[in-house]
Each structure stands twice: as C-alpha cells, then as structure tokens.
Tab-separated table of C-alpha atoms and ligand atoms in Angstrom:
chain	number	residue	atom	x	y	z
O	119	MET	CA	-20.095	-3.084	17.479
O	120	ALA	CA	-17.318	-0.760	18.663
O	121	THR	CA	-14.601	0.115	16.150
O	122	LEU	CA	-11.573	-2.165	16.425
O	123	GLY	CA	-8.998	0.404	15.350
O	124	ASN	CA	-7.495	0.912	18.813
O	125	PRO	CA	-5.435	-1.312	21.150
O	126	LYS	CA	-8.137	-1.681	23.857
O	127	ASN	CA	-10.923	-3.071	21.653
O	128	THR	CA	-8.510	-5.244	19.694
O	129	ILE	CA	-7.099	-6.832	22.870
O	130	GLU	CA	-10.622	-7.338	24.230
O	131	ILE	CA	-11.810	-9.362	21.222
O	132	LEU	CA	-8.532	-11.317	20.980
O	133	ASN	CA	-8.822	-12.296	24.661
O	134	LYS	CA	-12.482	-13.240	24.341
O	135	TYR	CA	-11.612	-15.804	21.647
O	136	GLU	CA	-8.229	-16.722	23.211
O	137	PHE	CA	-6.640	-15.895	19.867
O	138	THR	CA	-2.881	-16.317	19.467
O	139	PHE	CA	-1.032	-14.622	16.592
O	140	GLN	CA	0.297	-16.908	13.881
O	141	LYS	CA	3.646	-15.666	12.619
O	142	LYS	CA	3.435	-17.937	9.568
O	143	PHE	CA	0.368	-15.981	8.358
O	144	GLY	CA	2.009	-12.547	8.739
O	145	GLN	CA	-0.547	-11.347	11.290
O	146	ASN	CA	-0.022	-7.695	12.264
O	147	PHE	CA	-3.399	-6.122	12.972
O	148	LEU	CA	-4.037	-2.395	12.520
O	149	ILE	CA	-4.808	-0.474	15.713
O	150	ASP	CA	-4.920	3.086	14.400
O	151	ASN	CA	-8.119	4.691	13.084
O	152	HIS	CA	-6.247	7.490	11.264
O	153	VAL	CA	-4.388	4.921	9.172
O	154	LEU	CA	-7.632	3.079	8.424
O	155	GLU	CA	-9.218	6.328	7.221
O	156	LYS	CA	-6.197	7.008	4.998
O	157	ILE	CA	-6.552	3.573	3.364
O	158	ILE	CA	-10.254	4.153	2.601
O	159	LYS	CA	-9.451	7.590	1.156
O	160	ALA	CA	-6.567	6.287	-0.980
O	161	ALA	CA	-8.827	3.543	-2.400
O	162	ASP	CA	-11.509	6.173	-3.151
O	163	ILE	CA	-14.265	3.803	-1.989
O	164	THR	CA	-17.895	4.677	-2.763
O	165	LYS	CA	-21.228	2.833	-2.429
O	166	GLU	CA	-20.840	1.853	-6.137
O	167	ASP	CA	-17.842	-0.319	-5.324
O	168	PHE	CA	-17.421	-4.034	-4.853
O	169	VAL	CA	-14.325	-4.478	-2.698
O	170	LEU	CA	-12.286	-7.624	-2.190
O	171	GLU	CA	-10.275	-7.550	1.024
O	172	ILE	CA	-7.336	-9.928	1.328
O	173	GLY	CA	-6.692	-11.090	4.922
O	174	PRO	CA	-9.347	-9.299	7.048
O	175	GLY	CA	-7.813	-10.530	10.342
O	176	ILE	CA	-10.344	-9.619	13.048
O	177	GLY	CA	-12.253	-7.313	10.680
O	178	THR	CA	-10.733	-3.917	11.616
O	179	LEU	CA	-10.379	-2.622	8.046
O	180	THR	CA	-13.407	-4.647	6.923
O	181	GLN	CA	-15.714	-2.588	9.177
O	182	TYR	CA	-14.537	0.589	7.436
O	183	LEU	CA	-14.996	-1.037	4.029
O	184	CYS	CA	-18.534	-2.181	4.896
O	185	GLU	CA	-19.406	1.381	5.900
O	186	SER	CA	-18.141	2.956	2.678
O	187	ALA	CA	-18.510	0.302	-0.096
O	188	GLY	CA	-21.563	-1.278	-1.725
O	189	LYS	CA	-20.419	-4.858	-1.223
O	190	VAL	CA	-17.391	-6.449	0.425
O	191	ALA	CA	-15.903	-9.936	0.161
O	192	ALA	CA	-13.157	-10.793	2.661
O	193	VAL	CA	-10.868	-13.801	2.095
O	194	GLU	CA	-9.053	-15.005	5.242
O	195	ILE	CA	-6.760	-18.057	5.381
O	196	ASP	CA	-6.822	-18.573	9.183
O	197	LYS	CA	-9.952	-20.502	10.159
O	198	LYS	CA	-9.569	-19.422	13.791
O	199	LEU	CA	-10.416	-15.875	12.706
O	200	ILE	CA	-13.743	-16.804	11.065
O	201	PRO	CA	-15.877	-16.890	14.278
O	202	ILE	CA	-14.297	-13.578	15.326
O	203	LEU	CA	-15.147	-12.019	11.947
O	204	GLU	CA	-18.711	-13.320	12.237
O	205	GLU	CA	-19.047	-11.377	15.477
O	206	THR	CA	-17.193	-8.169	14.533
O	207	LEU	CA	-19.037	-7.884	11.192
O	208	SER	CA	-22.463	-8.971	12.471
O	209	ASP	CA	-23.883	-5.438	12.030
O	210	TYR	CA	-23.306	-5.527	8.260
O	211	ASP	CA	-25.384	-7.286	5.611
O	212	ASN	CA	-23.109	-6.289	2.696
O	213	VAL	CA	-20.154	-8.545	3.548
O	214	THR	CA	-19.253	-12.136	2.656
O	215	ILE	CA	-16.561	-13.856	4.735
O	216	ILE	CA	-14.619	-16.551	2.888
O	217	ASN	CA	-12.149	-18.951	4.516
O	218	ASP	CA	-9.516	-19.588	1.815
O	219	ASP	CA	-5.983	-18.916	0.614
O	220	ILE	CA	-6.125	-15.909	-1.738
O	221	LEU	CA	-3.538	-17.513	-4.037
O	222	LYS	CA	-5.884	-20.479	-4.591
O	223	PHE	CA	-9.202	-18.647	-4.474
O	224	ASP	CA	-11.102	-18.161	-7.775
O	225	ILE	CA	-11.450	-14.356	-7.910
O	226	HIS	CA	-12.789	-14.409	-11.494
O	227	SER	CA	-15.740	-16.523	-10.487
O	228	LEU	CA	-16.444	-14.286	-7.443
O	229	ILE	CA	-16.505	-11.249	-9.757
O	230	ARG	CA	-18.806	-13.037	-12.242
O	231	VAL	CA	-21.246	-14.194	-9.586
O	232	SER	CA	-21.236	-11.209	-7.198
O	233	ASN	CA	-20.440	-8.223	-9.435
O	234	GLU	CA	-21.759	-9.247	-12.867
O	235	GLY	CA	-18.168	-9.417	-14.167
O	236	ARG	CA	-17.512	-5.699	-13.570
O	237	PRO	CA	-14.089	-4.527	-12.286
O	238	ILE	CA	-13.566	-4.447	-8.535
O	239	LYS	CA	-11.299	-2.713	-6.033
O	240	ILE	CA	-8.827	-4.616	-3.882
O	241	VAL	CA	-7.914	-3.334	-0.441
O	242	ALA	CA	-5.612	-5.081	2.020
O	243	ASN	CA	-3.153	-4.825	4.822
O	244	LEU	CA	-1.132	-7.585	3.200
O	245	PRO	CA	0.671	-10.407	4.994
O	246	TYR	CA	4.288	-9.374	4.326
O	247	TYR	CA	5.589	-12.901	3.715
O	248	ILE	CA	3.687	-13.132	0.400
O	249	THR	CA	3.349	-9.509	-0.728
O	250	THR	CA	5.097	-9.924	-4.087
O	251	PRO	CA	3.405	-13.240	-5.053
O	252	ILE	CA	-0.021	-11.727	-4.281
O	253	ILE	CA	0.595	-8.555	-6.323
O	254	MET	CA	2.009	-10.500	-9.284
O	255	ASP	CA	-0.776	-13.076	-9.087
O	256	LEU	CA	-3.454	-10.344	-9.319
O	257	PHE	CA	-1.835	-8.874	-12.440
O	258	GLU	CA	-0.934	-12.162	-14.120
O	259	ARG	CA	-4.432	-13.603	-13.628
O	260	HIS	CA	-5.748	-10.478	-15.394
O	261	ILE	CA	-8.353	-9.825	-12.694
O	262	PRO	CA	-10.652	-6.947	-13.796
O	263	LEU	CA	-9.546	-4.203	-11.384
O	264	ILE	CA	-10.274	-0.518	-10.839
O	265	ASN	CA	-7.454	-0.169	-8.345
O	266	ILE	CA	-5.446	-1.947	-5.636
O	267	THR	CA	-4.724	-0.223	-2.316
O	268	ILE	CA	-2.371	-2.139	-0.076
O	269	MET	CA	-0.317	-1.796	3.068
O	270	ILE	CA	3.103	-3.292	2.385
O	271	GLN	CA	6.655	-3.042	3.723
O	272	LYS	CA	8.113	0.410	3.060
O	273	GLU	CA	11.101	-1.221	1.377
O	274	VAL	CA	8.805	-3.058	-1.086
O	275	ALA	CA	6.882	0.179	-1.767
O	276	ASP	CA	10.228	1.835	-2.623
O	277	ARG	CA	11.107	-1.010	-4.993
O	278	ILE	CA	7.696	-0.792	-6.697
O	279	GLN	CA	8.121	2.940	-7.413
O	280	ALA	CA	11.845	2.861	-8.247
O	281	LYS	CA	13.196	4.395	-11.452
O	282	PRO	CA	16.147	3.161	-13.588
O	283	GLY	CA	19.569	3.696	-12.045
O	284	SER	CA	18.505	3.506	-8.393
O	285	LYS	CA	19.520	0.594	-6.161
O	286	GLU	CA	15.846	-0.303	-5.500
O	287	TYR	CA	15.112	-0.667	-9.251
O	288	GLY	CA	14.552	-4.251	-10.341
O	289	ALA	CA	12.193	-6.875	-11.752
O	290	LEU	CA	9.381	-5.923	-9.317
O	291	SER	CA	9.548	-2.212	-10.301
O	292	LEU	CA	9.321	-3.106	-13.986
O	293	ALA	CA	6.541	-5.677	-13.575
O	294	VAL	CA	4.309	-3.426	-11.445
O	295	GLN	CA	4.984	-0.341	-13.614
O	296	TYR	CA	4.201	-2.376	-16.740
O	297	TYR	CA	0.716	-3.165	-15.441
O	298	SER	CA	-0.133	-0.099	-13.345
O	299	LYS	CA	0.605	3.406	-12.125
O	300	PRO	CA	1.770	3.337	-8.488
O	301	TYR	CA	1.455	6.150	-5.980
O	302	LEU	CA	2.469	6.280	-2.332
O	303	ALA	CA	-0.530	7.246	-0.169
O	304	ALA	CA	1.026	7.105	3.332
O	305	ASN	CA	4.012	5.985	5.372
O	306	VAL	CA	2.985	3.995	8.449
O	307	PRO	CA	5.225	3.380	11.501
O	308	PRO	CA	5.369	0.016	13.367
O	309	ASN	CA	3.389	1.337	16.394
O	310	CYS	CA	0.170	1.357	14.310
O	311	PHE	CA	0.093	-2.467	14.406
O	312	MET	CA	-0.333	-5.235	16.958
O	313	PRO	CA	2.089	-6.978	17.216
O	314	ARG	CA	4.556	-4.390	15.903
O	315	PRO	CA	6.390	-5.407	12.721
O	316	LYS	CA	10.191	-4.950	12.691
O	317	VAL	CA	10.011	-2.762	9.585
O	318	GLY	CA	8.292	0.419	8.462
O	319	SER	CA	5.201	0.126	6.264
O	320	ALA	CA	3.522	2.113	3.513
O	321	VAL	CA	0.126	2.320	1.844
O	322	ILE	CA	0.461	2.192	-1.918
O	323	ASN	CA	-2.224	2.579	-4.562
O	324	LEU	CA	-1.852	0.829	-7.929
O	325	THR	CA	-4.147	1.822	-10.787
O	326	PRO	CA	-3.936	-0.720	-13.616
O	327	TYR	CA	-3.726	0.668	-17.155
O	328	THR	CA	-6.923	0.023	-19.082
O	329	LYS	CA	-4.910	0.040	-22.318
O	330	PRO	CA	-1.273	-1.208	-22.306
O	331	LEU	CA	1.270	1.647	-22.338
O	332	TYR	CA	3.360	0.027	-25.082
O	333	HIS	CA	2.842	-2.681	-27.668
O	334	VAL	CA	4.525	-5.931	-26.567
O	335	GLU	CA	4.963	-8.790	-29.077
O	336	ASP	CA	5.626	-11.493	-26.503
O	337	GLU	CA	4.932	-10.810	-22.791
O	338	LYS	CA	6.580	-14.046	-21.682
O	339	LEU	CA	9.812	-13.112	-23.453
O	340	LEU	CA	9.717	-9.587	-21.968
O	341	PHE	CA	9.486	-10.941	-18.421
O	342	SER	CA	12.212	-13.542	-19.056
O	343	LEU	CA	14.521	-10.771	-20.295
O	344	ILE	CA	13.757	-8.655	-17.213
O	345	ARG	CA	14.435	-11.585	-14.881
O	346	ALA	CA	17.624	-12.446	-16.795
O	347	SER	CA	18.934	-8.882	-16.469
O	348	PHE	CA	18.427	-8.666	-12.718
O	349	ASN	CA	19.384	-12.256	-11.932
O	350	GLN	CA	23.007	-11.205	-11.742
O	351	ARG	CA	22.888	-7.449	-11.287
O	352	ARG	CA	26.587	-6.815	-11.833
O	353	LYS	CA	26.646	-8.478	-15.246
O	354	THR	CA	26.120	-6.575	-18.474
O	355	LEU	CA	22.733	-7.036	-20.115
O	356	VAL	CA	24.355	-9.052	-22.918
O	357	ASN	CA	25.921	-11.556	-20.489
O	358	GLY	CA	22.823	-11.677	-18.262
O	359	ILE	CA	20.573	-12.634	-21.184
O	360	TYR	CA	23.156	-14.914	-22.798
O	361	ASN	CA	23.724	-16.911	-19.579
O	362	TYR	CA	20.078	-17.145	-18.525
O	363	GLU	CA	18.603	-20.621	-18.552
O	364	GLY	CA	15.442	-20.647	-20.636
O	365	LEU	CA	16.661	-18.066	-23.172
O	366	SER	CA	18.756	-19.173	-26.118
O	367	PHE	CA	19.873	-16.038	-27.928
O	368	SER	CA	23.425	-15.860	-29.218
O	369	LYS	CA	25.627	-12.964	-28.067
O	370	GLU	CA	25.587	-11.699	-31.667
O	371	ASP	CA	21.771	-11.559	-31.681
O	372	ILE	CA	21.704	-9.591	-28.424
O	373	ILE	CA	24.423	-7.163	-29.530
O	374	GLU	CA	22.657	-6.689	-32.874
O	375	ALA	CA	19.409	-5.811	-31.037
O	376	LEU	CA	21.191	-3.267	-28.819
O	377	GLU	CA	23.106	-1.684	-31.698
O	378	SER	CA	20.004	-1.319	-33.834
O	379	LEU	CA	18.233	0.379	-30.909
O	380	GLU	CA	21.289	2.591	-30.268
O	381	ILE	CA	21.841	1.183	-26.770
O	382	SER	CA	25.410	0.589	-25.543
O	383	LYS	CA	26.392	-3.087	-25.593
O	384	ASP	CA	28.043	-2.617	-22.172
O	385	ILE	CA	24.830	-1.469	-20.489
O	386	ARG	CA	23.477	-3.185	-17.367
O	387	GLY	CA	19.794	-4.021	-16.889
O	388	GLU	CA	19.500	-1.616	-13.966
O	389	ALA	CA	20.035	1.341	-16.315
O	390	LEU	CA	17.302	0.401	-18.811
O	391	SER	CA	13.787	1.843	-18.785
O	392	LEU	CA	10.651	-0.260	-19.240
O	393	GLU	CA	10.267	1.144	-22.768
O	394	GLU	CA	13.832	0.078	-23.655
O	395	PHE	CA	13.246	-3.432	-22.294
O	396	ILE	CA	10.117	-3.655	-24.450
O	397	LYS	CA	11.998	-2.481	-27.569
O	398	ILE	CA	14.710	-5.096	-26.991
O	399	SER	CA	12.092	-7.765	-26.361
O	400	ASN	CA	10.125	-6.869	-29.507
O	401	TYR	CA	13.352	-6.943	-31.565
O	402	LEU	CA	14.459	-10.310	-30.178
O	403	SER	CA	10.977	-11.832	-30.582
O	404	GLN	CA	11.625	-11.801	-34.344
O	405	LYS	CA	14.750	-13.956	-33.972
H	588	SAM	N1	-6.692	-6.722	7.741
H	588	SAM	C1	-6.284	-6.973	9.105
H	588	SAM	C2	-5.814	-5.690	9.739
H	588	SAM	O1	-5.483	-4.765	8.971
H	588	SAM	O2	-5.758	-5.596	10.955
H	588	SAM	C3	-5.185	-8.055	9.192
H	588	SAM	C4	-3.938	-7.798	8.385
H	588	SAM	S1	-2.641	-8.956	8.658
H	588	SAM	C5	-1.222	-8.002	8.161
H	588	SAM	C6	-2.722	-10.105	7.306
H	588	SAM	C7	-3.918	-11.051	7.303
H	588	SAM	O3	-3.847	-11.884	6.150
H	588	SAM	C8	-3.976	-12.001	8.496
H	588	SAM	O4	-5.266	-12.016	9.021
H	588	SAM	C9	-3.609	-13.365	7.904
H	588	SAM	O5	-4.172	-14.460	8.610
H	588	SAM	C10	-4.149	-13.234	6.503
H	588	SAM	N2	-3.502	-14.097	5.489
H	588	SAM	C11	-2.218	-14.537	5.472
H	588	SAM	N3	-1.981	-15.268	4.366
H	588	SAM	C12	-3.132	-15.282	3.658
H	588	SAM	C13	-3.527	-15.897	2.420
H	588	SAM	N4	-2.655	-16.630	1.691
H	588	SAM	N5	-4.806	-15.748	1.991
H	588	SAM	C14	-5.703	-15.011	2.732
H	588	SAM	N6	-5.383	-14.411	3.902
H	588	SAM	C15	-4.119	-14.538	4.365
C-alpha cells in the first residue's frame, strides 16, 4: 500500500470510497510525510510500544505507527472511515481498528487485555473541536501513560505551555502542567492538511509525572480553586473564590490563607504559580 502522506494518494482513496469530510468530526487529514515523521520522532516510538491512536482518519499516521510500534489500536468515531482503514492498513497484522467515540471507549480495559496493564503511548492528530476534553479525560481517568504526542491548534499549545503572568495562562495550563511536562515538538502550517484548517497547528508532547510534583490534600478542591480564579479573570483571587458557586469559603478564610502564605490579598489568579495554588488549596482544605 502506497503511503498516504501526500495529496495525490489521499485524494485517490477518498474518491474511491466517495468519502465526504464531516466538519462535525473535525476531519483535517495530514498530507505531509515530513510532519508524520516528526510526530513519530517526538513520540519516540519503538517496537516495545503499544500505541493508541485517537482518530486515525484514513490511516495516514496509523501506517507510520504500524511500521515503528509493536502494537497499535486506532479508535475512530466515523463508521464511514472503517472500510477505508481496513484497506489502507491491510498490510499490517499489528493493528486493531475500533469504531467508537474515544470519550466513551474503555481505555483501561484495552490496556489490561492488550498490553497486560502496562503503560501505553498515545499519538493523535486530534479533532480540534474536542481537544481539551480529550486531554483532560486522559489525565482524569488516570490512564497508565508513557507519553502523549498530539497535533493540536497552535493557540491551545501556547495555552498548555503558558507561564504565570502571560495572557495565555489559565486553567488549562495549570491542569496540564500539574499532570505532565509539556514540550513543543513542531509548528505545522495549514497547508499540511486536507482540507486546510483556518488556524496554525502544533505537535506537542506531554510526559506525565510518575510521581506527583507536589503533595495535594484535595485534588477536587485544587481544581475548583483554579476554575474559580480564571472564571472571572479581572477579579482578585479573593473575590473569584468567594463568588464561585460550589465553594463556600468566607472572605476572612481566604485572606487568612493568603496572609499566612505571604501572598498579597489583592493578587489575581493569573499571577499565581501552580505551587502557590497548591499551597492555598492545602491551607483551605483544613477549613
Ligand atoms: N489521523 C488522521 C490524520 O492525521 O490524517 C485524521 C486526523 S483528523 C484531525 C481527526 C480524526 O478524529 C477524524 O478522523 C475524526 O473522524 C476522528 N474523530 C473525531 N471525533 C472523534 C472521537 N470523539 N473519537 C474518535 N475519533 C474521533
């Protein structure tokens, strides 16, 4: 089977199956072999690896994964793509094609059955309409992971890597940096996809921490505090937390926490580091 990472072969297979792109599934297929090679390199795939691909499309990236990994499972929501994948991946006996929604699919049971419970790698050119839910879902479900290598919107990659004080810094930066160490592997322009997205893209690699960076008394409280602080960005941290539905601390409690941690009571959430959020959360968890 010829490689699909170019416009000619992609158009040929799409025409053969009379495939029409579904906007609602965020379908932008890769048509550039250099980008595909960069993804494989960033994920550091070897024959020891079990790789889960989210949204294989017509199998362009999947072919590369099958060549370099031990085993591959590819979960695709669009049932019209399944017969195409069966053809484009017919040369490989180390791939399983699954027709499902990744947000509903039981990844834990796949890992138990197909990889004896050992951690896996995730690789994907993600559908942009659900990038954040997919990333958060993988972390919150505590999937055993070696790393995640994903193509996402450049703007989301910037938010993921942002540091306190920048305009991109927010709840997503803190959540991803709490669970993992992000690094930007490549910037990818719209002409590497068919159809072309309206925005620039980036490949980002996330390596989850095997041991948490900091001790957290109550993870749920930490994430509520983070959401509360960025819910209304222009408010001070004290007002953001005080006004947030679902949290019931008095202003005195919040000010006491900040004073005891030597943080200004006029500070805004956007200026606080992850470590400072955790200290505040651990202090308030005793209230
Ligand atoms: N991997 C292919 C490539 O790089 O050319 C396709 C990438 S395309 C950006 C995203 C793919 O994810 C599409 O094939 C789309 O149908 C699929 N998809 C969208 N939502 C999904 C979901 N909830 N679960 C699984 N796959 C999904």
